[in-house]
Every structure is written in structure tokens, then in C-alpha cells.
XYZ file of C-alpha atoms in Angstrom:
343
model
C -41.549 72.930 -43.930
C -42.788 76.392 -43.708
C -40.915 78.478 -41.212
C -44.169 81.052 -40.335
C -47.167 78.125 -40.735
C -49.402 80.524 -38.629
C -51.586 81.134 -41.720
C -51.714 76.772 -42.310
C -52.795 76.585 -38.486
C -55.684 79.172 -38.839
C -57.049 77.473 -42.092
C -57.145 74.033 -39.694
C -58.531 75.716 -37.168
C -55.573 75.136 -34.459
C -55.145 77.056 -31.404
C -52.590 80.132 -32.463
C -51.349 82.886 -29.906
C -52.183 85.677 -32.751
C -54.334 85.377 -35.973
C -52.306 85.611 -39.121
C -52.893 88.708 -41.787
C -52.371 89.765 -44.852
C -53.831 91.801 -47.198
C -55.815 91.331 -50.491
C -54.033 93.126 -53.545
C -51.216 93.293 -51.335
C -48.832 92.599 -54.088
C -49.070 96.077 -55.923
C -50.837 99.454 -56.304
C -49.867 101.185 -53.116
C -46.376 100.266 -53.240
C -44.241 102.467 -55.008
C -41.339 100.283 -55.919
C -44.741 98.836 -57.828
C -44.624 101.665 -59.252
C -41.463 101.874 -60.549
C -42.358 98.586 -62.373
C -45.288 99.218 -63.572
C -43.829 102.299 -65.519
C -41.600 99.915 -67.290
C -44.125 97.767 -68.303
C -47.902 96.980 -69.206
C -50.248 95.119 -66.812
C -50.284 91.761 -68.727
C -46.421 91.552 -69.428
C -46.016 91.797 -65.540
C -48.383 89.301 -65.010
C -46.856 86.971 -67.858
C -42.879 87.934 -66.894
C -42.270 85.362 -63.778
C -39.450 87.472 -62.969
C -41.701 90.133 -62.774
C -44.849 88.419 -61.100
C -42.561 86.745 -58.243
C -40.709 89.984 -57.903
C -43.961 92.179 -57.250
C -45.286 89.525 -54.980
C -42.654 89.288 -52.401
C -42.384 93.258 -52.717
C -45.331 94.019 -49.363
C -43.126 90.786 -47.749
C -40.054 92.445 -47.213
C -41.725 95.460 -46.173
C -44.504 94.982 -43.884
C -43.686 91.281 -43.015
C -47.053 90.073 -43.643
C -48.033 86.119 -42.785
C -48.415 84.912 -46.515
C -48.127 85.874 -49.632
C -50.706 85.597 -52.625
C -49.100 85.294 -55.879
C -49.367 88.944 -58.272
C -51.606 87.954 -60.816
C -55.304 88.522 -62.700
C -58.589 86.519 -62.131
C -58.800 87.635 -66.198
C -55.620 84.875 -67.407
C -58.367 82.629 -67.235
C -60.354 83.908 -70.202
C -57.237 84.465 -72.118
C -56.261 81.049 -71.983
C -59.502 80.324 -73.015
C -59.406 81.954 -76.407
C -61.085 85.093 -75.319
C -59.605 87.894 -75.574
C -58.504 90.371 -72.947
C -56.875 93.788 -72.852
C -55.981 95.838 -69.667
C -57.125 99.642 -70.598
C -55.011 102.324 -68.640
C -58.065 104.514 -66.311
C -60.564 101.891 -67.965
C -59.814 98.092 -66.807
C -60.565 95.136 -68.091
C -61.645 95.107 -71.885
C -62.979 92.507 -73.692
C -63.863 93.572 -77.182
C -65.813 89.931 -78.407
C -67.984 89.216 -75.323
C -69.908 86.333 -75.563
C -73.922 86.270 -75.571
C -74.673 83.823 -78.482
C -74.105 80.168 -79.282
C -71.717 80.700 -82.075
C -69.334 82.779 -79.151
C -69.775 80.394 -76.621
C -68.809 77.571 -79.220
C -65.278 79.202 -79.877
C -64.607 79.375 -75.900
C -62.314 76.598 -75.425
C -61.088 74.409 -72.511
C -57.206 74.954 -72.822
C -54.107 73.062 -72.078
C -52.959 74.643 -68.619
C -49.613 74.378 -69.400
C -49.665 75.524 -72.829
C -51.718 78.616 -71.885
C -51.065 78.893 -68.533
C -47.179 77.684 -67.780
C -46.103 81.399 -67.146
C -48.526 81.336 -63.858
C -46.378 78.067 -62.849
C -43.032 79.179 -63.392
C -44.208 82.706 -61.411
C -45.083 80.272 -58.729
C -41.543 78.255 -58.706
C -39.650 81.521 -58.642
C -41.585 83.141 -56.101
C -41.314 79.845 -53.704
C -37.359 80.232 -54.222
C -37.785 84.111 -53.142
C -40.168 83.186 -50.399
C -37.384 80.132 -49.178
C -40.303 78.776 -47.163
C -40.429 81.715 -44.858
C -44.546 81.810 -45.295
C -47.184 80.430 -47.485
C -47.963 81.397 -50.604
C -51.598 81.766 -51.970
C -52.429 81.016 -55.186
C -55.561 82.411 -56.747
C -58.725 82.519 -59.346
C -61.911 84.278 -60.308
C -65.422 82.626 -59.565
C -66.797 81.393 -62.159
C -69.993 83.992 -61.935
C -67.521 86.811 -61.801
C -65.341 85.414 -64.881
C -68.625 85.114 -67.062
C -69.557 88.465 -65.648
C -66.659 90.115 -67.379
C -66.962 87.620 -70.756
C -70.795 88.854 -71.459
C -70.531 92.088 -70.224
C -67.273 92.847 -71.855
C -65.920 95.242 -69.069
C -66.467 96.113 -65.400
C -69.828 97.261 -64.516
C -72.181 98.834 -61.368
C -74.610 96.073 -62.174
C -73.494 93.605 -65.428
C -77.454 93.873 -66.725
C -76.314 92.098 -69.763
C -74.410 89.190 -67.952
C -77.636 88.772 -65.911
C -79.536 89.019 -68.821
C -77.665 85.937 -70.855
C -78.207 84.057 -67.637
C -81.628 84.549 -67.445
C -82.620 84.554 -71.250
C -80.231 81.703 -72.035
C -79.955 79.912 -69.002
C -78.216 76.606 -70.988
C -75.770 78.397 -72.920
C -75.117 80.345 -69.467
C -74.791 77.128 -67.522
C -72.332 75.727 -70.217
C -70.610 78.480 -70.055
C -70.119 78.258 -66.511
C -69.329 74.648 -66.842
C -66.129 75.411 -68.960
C -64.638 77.987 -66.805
C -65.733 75.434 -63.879
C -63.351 73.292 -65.230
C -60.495 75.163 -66.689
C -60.389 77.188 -63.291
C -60.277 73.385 -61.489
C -57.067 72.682 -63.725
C -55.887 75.521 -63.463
C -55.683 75.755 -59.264
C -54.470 72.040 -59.267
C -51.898 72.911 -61.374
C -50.874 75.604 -58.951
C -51.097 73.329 -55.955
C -48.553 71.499 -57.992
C -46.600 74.206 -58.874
C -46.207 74.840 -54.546
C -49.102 77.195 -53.530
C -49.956 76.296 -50.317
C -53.751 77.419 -50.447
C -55.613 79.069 -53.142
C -58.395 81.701 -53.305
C -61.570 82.153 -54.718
C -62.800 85.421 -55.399
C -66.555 85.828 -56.585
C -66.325 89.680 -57.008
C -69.420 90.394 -57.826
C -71.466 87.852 -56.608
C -73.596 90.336 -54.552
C -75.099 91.075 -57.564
C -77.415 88.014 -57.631
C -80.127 87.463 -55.595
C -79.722 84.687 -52.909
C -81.759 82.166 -55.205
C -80.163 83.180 -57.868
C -76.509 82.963 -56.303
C -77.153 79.206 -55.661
C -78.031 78.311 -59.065
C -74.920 80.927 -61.031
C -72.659 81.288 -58.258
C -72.177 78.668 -55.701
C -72.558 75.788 -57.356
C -69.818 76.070 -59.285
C -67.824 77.483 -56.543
C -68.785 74.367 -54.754
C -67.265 72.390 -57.318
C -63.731 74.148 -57.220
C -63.604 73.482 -53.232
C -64.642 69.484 -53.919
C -62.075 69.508 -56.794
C -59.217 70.806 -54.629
C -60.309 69.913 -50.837
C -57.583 66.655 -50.931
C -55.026 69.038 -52.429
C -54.800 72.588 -50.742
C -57.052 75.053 -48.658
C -59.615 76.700 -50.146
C -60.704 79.907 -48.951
C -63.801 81.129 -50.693
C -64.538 84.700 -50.857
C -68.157 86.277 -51.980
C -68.333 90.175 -51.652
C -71.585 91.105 -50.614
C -72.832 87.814 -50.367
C -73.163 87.402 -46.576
C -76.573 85.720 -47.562
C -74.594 82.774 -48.591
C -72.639 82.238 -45.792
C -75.067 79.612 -43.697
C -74.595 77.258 -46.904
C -70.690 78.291 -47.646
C -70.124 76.963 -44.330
C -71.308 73.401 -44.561
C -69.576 73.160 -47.875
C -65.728 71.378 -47.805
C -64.014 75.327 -47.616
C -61.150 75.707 -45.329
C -62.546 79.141 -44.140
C -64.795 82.006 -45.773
C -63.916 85.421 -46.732
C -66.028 88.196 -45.199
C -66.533 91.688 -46.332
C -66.889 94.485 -43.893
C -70.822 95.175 -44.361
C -71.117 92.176 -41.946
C -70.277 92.529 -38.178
C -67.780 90.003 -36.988
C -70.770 88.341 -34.927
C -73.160 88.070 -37.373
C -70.584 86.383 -39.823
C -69.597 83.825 -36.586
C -73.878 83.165 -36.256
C -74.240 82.384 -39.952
C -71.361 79.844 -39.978
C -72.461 78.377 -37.199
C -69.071 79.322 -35.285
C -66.965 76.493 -36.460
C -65.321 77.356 -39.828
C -62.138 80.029 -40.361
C -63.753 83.300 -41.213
C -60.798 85.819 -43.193
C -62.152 89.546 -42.840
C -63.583 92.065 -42.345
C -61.575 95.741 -42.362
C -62.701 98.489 -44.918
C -60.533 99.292 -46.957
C -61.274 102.886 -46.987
C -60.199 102.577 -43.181
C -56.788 102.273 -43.763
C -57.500 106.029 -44.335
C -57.877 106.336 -40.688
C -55.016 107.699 -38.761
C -53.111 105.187 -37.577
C -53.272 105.064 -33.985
C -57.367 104.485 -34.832
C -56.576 101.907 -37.197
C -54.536 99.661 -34.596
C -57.500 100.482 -32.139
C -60.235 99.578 -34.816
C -58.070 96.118 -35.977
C -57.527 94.983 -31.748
C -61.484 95.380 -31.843
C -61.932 93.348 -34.806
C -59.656 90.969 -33.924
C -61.601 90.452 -30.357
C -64.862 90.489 -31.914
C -63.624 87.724 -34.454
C -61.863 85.635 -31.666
C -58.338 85.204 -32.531
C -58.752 81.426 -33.250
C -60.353 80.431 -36.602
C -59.590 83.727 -37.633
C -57.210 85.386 -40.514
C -56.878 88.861 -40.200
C -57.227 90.946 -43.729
C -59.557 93.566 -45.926
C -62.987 93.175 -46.673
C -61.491 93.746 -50.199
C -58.508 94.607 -52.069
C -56.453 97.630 -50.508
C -56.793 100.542 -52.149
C -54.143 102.374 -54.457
C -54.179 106.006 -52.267
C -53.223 104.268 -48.714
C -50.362 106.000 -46.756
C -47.426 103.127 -46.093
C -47.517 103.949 -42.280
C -51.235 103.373 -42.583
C -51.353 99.407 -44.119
C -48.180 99.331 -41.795
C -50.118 100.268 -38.804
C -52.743 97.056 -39.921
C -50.149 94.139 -40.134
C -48.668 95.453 -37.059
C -51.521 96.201 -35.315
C -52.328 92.162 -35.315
C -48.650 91.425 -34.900
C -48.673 93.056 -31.772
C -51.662 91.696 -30.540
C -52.348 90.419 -26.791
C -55.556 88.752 -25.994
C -57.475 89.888 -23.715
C -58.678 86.786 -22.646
């Protein structure tokens, strides 16, 4: 049994004294004993080195305390194990130098044995549980399928992936295929790491706010929808859409343990759209944990009462940023760890 099941409770939607937090991208960047890793050695090797990956995710643990942990890893494995390749480009990101935008690339994207292609992720996930020795949950994690086929077509990051929207709208079936195959690779994948002892898993559709809301349905959701069905017997799902607070009415009547919220929508507005009875996980900037830190405890109590503290995980609208002060995403998990309601 987990020792700190504050996190479990809030995904059921159980009475809790305090809502649990943690932070997305928690395992890395700010941190500089990441740093001193990360020196040593290139993005992909730390993802692929278990001793690495477990190390760098219990790293914010023992200094912040924070109520789960989400395993150090990239939404971009997928696509490697799917015989695409992917490089990590120092000040760049993600690089794919064969996107895919034609029949003949989509025909050489394969659905992959998980444990052939994948069994690093697994073993990262068995070490880290030993680390962890069931203090708190650990969260396991993958890219939407919308925001993996972003990166395939467009072949990098992007303000606006015009040619990912432009395969989907030119060649709609080879898009939806597409989709299909990361669909289910992603569902392997994630029940794998159920298996392997995550406790919940994530999924992050980055850039779904780049779709329009009829649009979102037919490249997004659906397939999002078919992760949560896939995995609703096994673990929590928490699905996360940035900028896609459009969505959230129809996210909430799907089979999701709770919904991720970014911080362009106000804590009531996100309880209105679900209807009030699902787990919402939000809302803070990131760029707030630039805030001194007396404001930032202020700013988190007044989240935290304008969430409700039940059905309610405290974290970022997004991942934290690399140039926040230690006192400052201190000042956050504390913040909610010292938390009274008022009511």
C-alpha cells in the first residue's frame, strides 16, 4: 500500500483535508543536481539509462516532498519505437529528419513490440518504485496522439504545425491511420506501464489548442478517448489538453479520472464546464513561480479555494520552467502543504 495515497483519493474524488500537488516537468530542468547529470550525458541516454531515469525522477522528491512522482521521460520514445526517427538538438528540441506526409512514410511507421522497443521505460519504472518504497504514487506518462503526429509531419516544434494540419486536412485517411497506430502503440505502451507499477498515467495533448473545437473532436479527442477506455479498468487517467478548455464539457463525460487545466481558464469556469463532478489538476502559470514567494503562497491559497480542495490536485498549468528560483517552486508545494480551509 502506498504510504501518502492523497494523490489516489483526489483522482476518486474522496474527501481529503488538503489537495495533493505536484508539478509537471518536475523531474528536471530547474534542479541543478539535474544539471550535474545532464552534463554527463545526452537527453535520450538519460531517458534510456533506468538508473538514470529513476534517479532524476525521485530527485524534486527528496527535495520539495511533493505528493507523487511522474516518471523522467519523453512523449517522443513513442515515435522511436515506432521506427521513426528522433534526435534531441541542444537550443533546438525535438528533430525529426524523415517526417511523414506521404503513403510510402506512413507505410514504414510500424506498431512495435513494447518490450522490445520500449523495456528501458519498464525497468525505469521498477527501479524508481524501489527508490520511491511506496512512499507516493508514481505517474506514468504519454503524448496525445494529435501532439505525437504533430511532431512526425511537422518534423520539429512549431508556433502553429501548418504542415501537420495540412496532412490532416489534405489527407485526412492517411492522417486518421496514422493516428490509429500511435492510438494503439500509446494503449500498449501505458498498459505496459500500469504493469510495470505506475499508479496513474498522463496524457498530454500539447498542442491540441491548435485545432479548432470541431476539429479537436475528429484529430484529438477521439483518440484520446480511446486511451482512457483502454486503460479505465487498469489505472487513472488524467487527461491534459493545453488550450483546449473548449473541450472540457465533453472531456468530462468521458471515463477520465480528472482533467488537466491550464491557467487561461479561471478555476470556476473550468468547475462550470465539467459540470462540477470530475477531479480538475491545475491551473498555476508557470511564469508565476517568478513571483516572490510570499505572493506565490498567497496566489496558490486562492487557487486552491477557488478550486475547492476536494476533487482537486494542485499543479502548473504546464511544465515548470527551467529559470525558477528553488525557494520559489518550494514556496508552491508548501504553500498547499500548509494549507487550512477556510471553510
Amino acid at each position: 500500500m502506498i504510504k501518502n495515497d492523497l494523490f489516489l483519493r483526489a483522482l476518486k474524488g474522496e474527501t481529503v483535508d488538503r489537495p495533493p500537488v505536484w508539478m509537471m516537468r518536475q523531474a528536471g530542468r530547474y534542479l541543478p543536481e539535474f544539471m550535474e547529470i545532464r552534463k554527463k550525458y545526452d537527453f535520450f541516454t538519460r531517458c534510456r539509462t533506468p538508473e538514470l531515469a529513476s534517479e532524476i525522477t525521485v530527485q524534486p522528491i527528496r527535495r520539495y516532498g511533493m505528493d507523487a512522482a511522474i516518471l523522467f521521460s519523453d512523449i517522443l520514445v513513442i515515435p522511436q519505437a515506432m521506427n521513426i526517427e528522433v534526435e534531441m538538438k541542444p537550443n533546438f528540441g525535438p528533430y525529426l529528419p524523415n517526417p511523414v506526409r506521404d503513403k510510402k512514410g506512413l507505410d514504414s511507421v510500424v506498431i512495435p513490440d513494447i518490450h522490445e522497443e520500449l523495456g528501458y521505460v519498464m525497468d525505469a519504472i521498477k527501479a524508481t518504485k524501489e527508490k520511491l518504497n511506496d512512499e507516493i504514487p508514481l505517474i506514468g506518462f504519454a503524448g496525445s496522439p494529435w501532439t505525437i503526429l504533430c511532431y512526425v509531419v511537422q518534423g520539429q516544434g512549431s508556433k502553429n504545425f501548418d504542415k501537420a494540419k495540412e496532412f490532416c486536412f489534405t489527407q485526412p485517411v492517411l492522417a486518421h491511420e496514422l493516428l490509429q497506430k500511435i492510438t494503439d502503440t500509446t494503449i500498449a505502451y501505458l498498459k505496459e506501464k500500469v504493469k510495470a507499477g505506475v499508479n496513474a498515467v498522463q496524457v498530454f495533448d500539447s498542442w491540441g489548442g491548435m485545432l479548432s473545437p470541431t476539429d479537436y473532436q475528429e484529430f484529438s479527442w477521439q483518440y484520446i478517448n480511446q486511451i482512457i477506455e483502454a486503460l479505465k479498468e487498469d489505472a487513472p487517467v488524467i487527461a491534459f489538453g493545453k488550450g483546449c478548455w473548449f473541450a472540457l464539457n465533453e472531456m468530462a463525460q468521458s471515463n477520465a479520472s480528472a482533467l488537466g487545466v491550464d491557467w487561461t481558464c479561471s478555476p470556476r469556469n473550468a468547475r462550470y464546464l465539467t459540470g462540477g463532478n470530475i477531479t480538475l489538476q491545475g491551473n498555476f502559470d508557470p511564469s508565476r513561480l517568478l513571483s516572490p514567494p510570499a505572493e506565490i503562497k498567497k496566489m496558490v491559497h486562492q487557487m486552491i479555494n477557488e478550486f475547492g480542495k476536494d476533487k482537486y490536485i494542485v499543479n502548473l498549468g504546464h511544465g515548470i520552467l527551467p529559470n525558477i528560483p528553488l525557494e520559489n517552486a518550494k514556496a508552491f508545494i508548501d504553500a498547499v502543504k500548509e494549507y487550512k480551509s477556510d471553510r
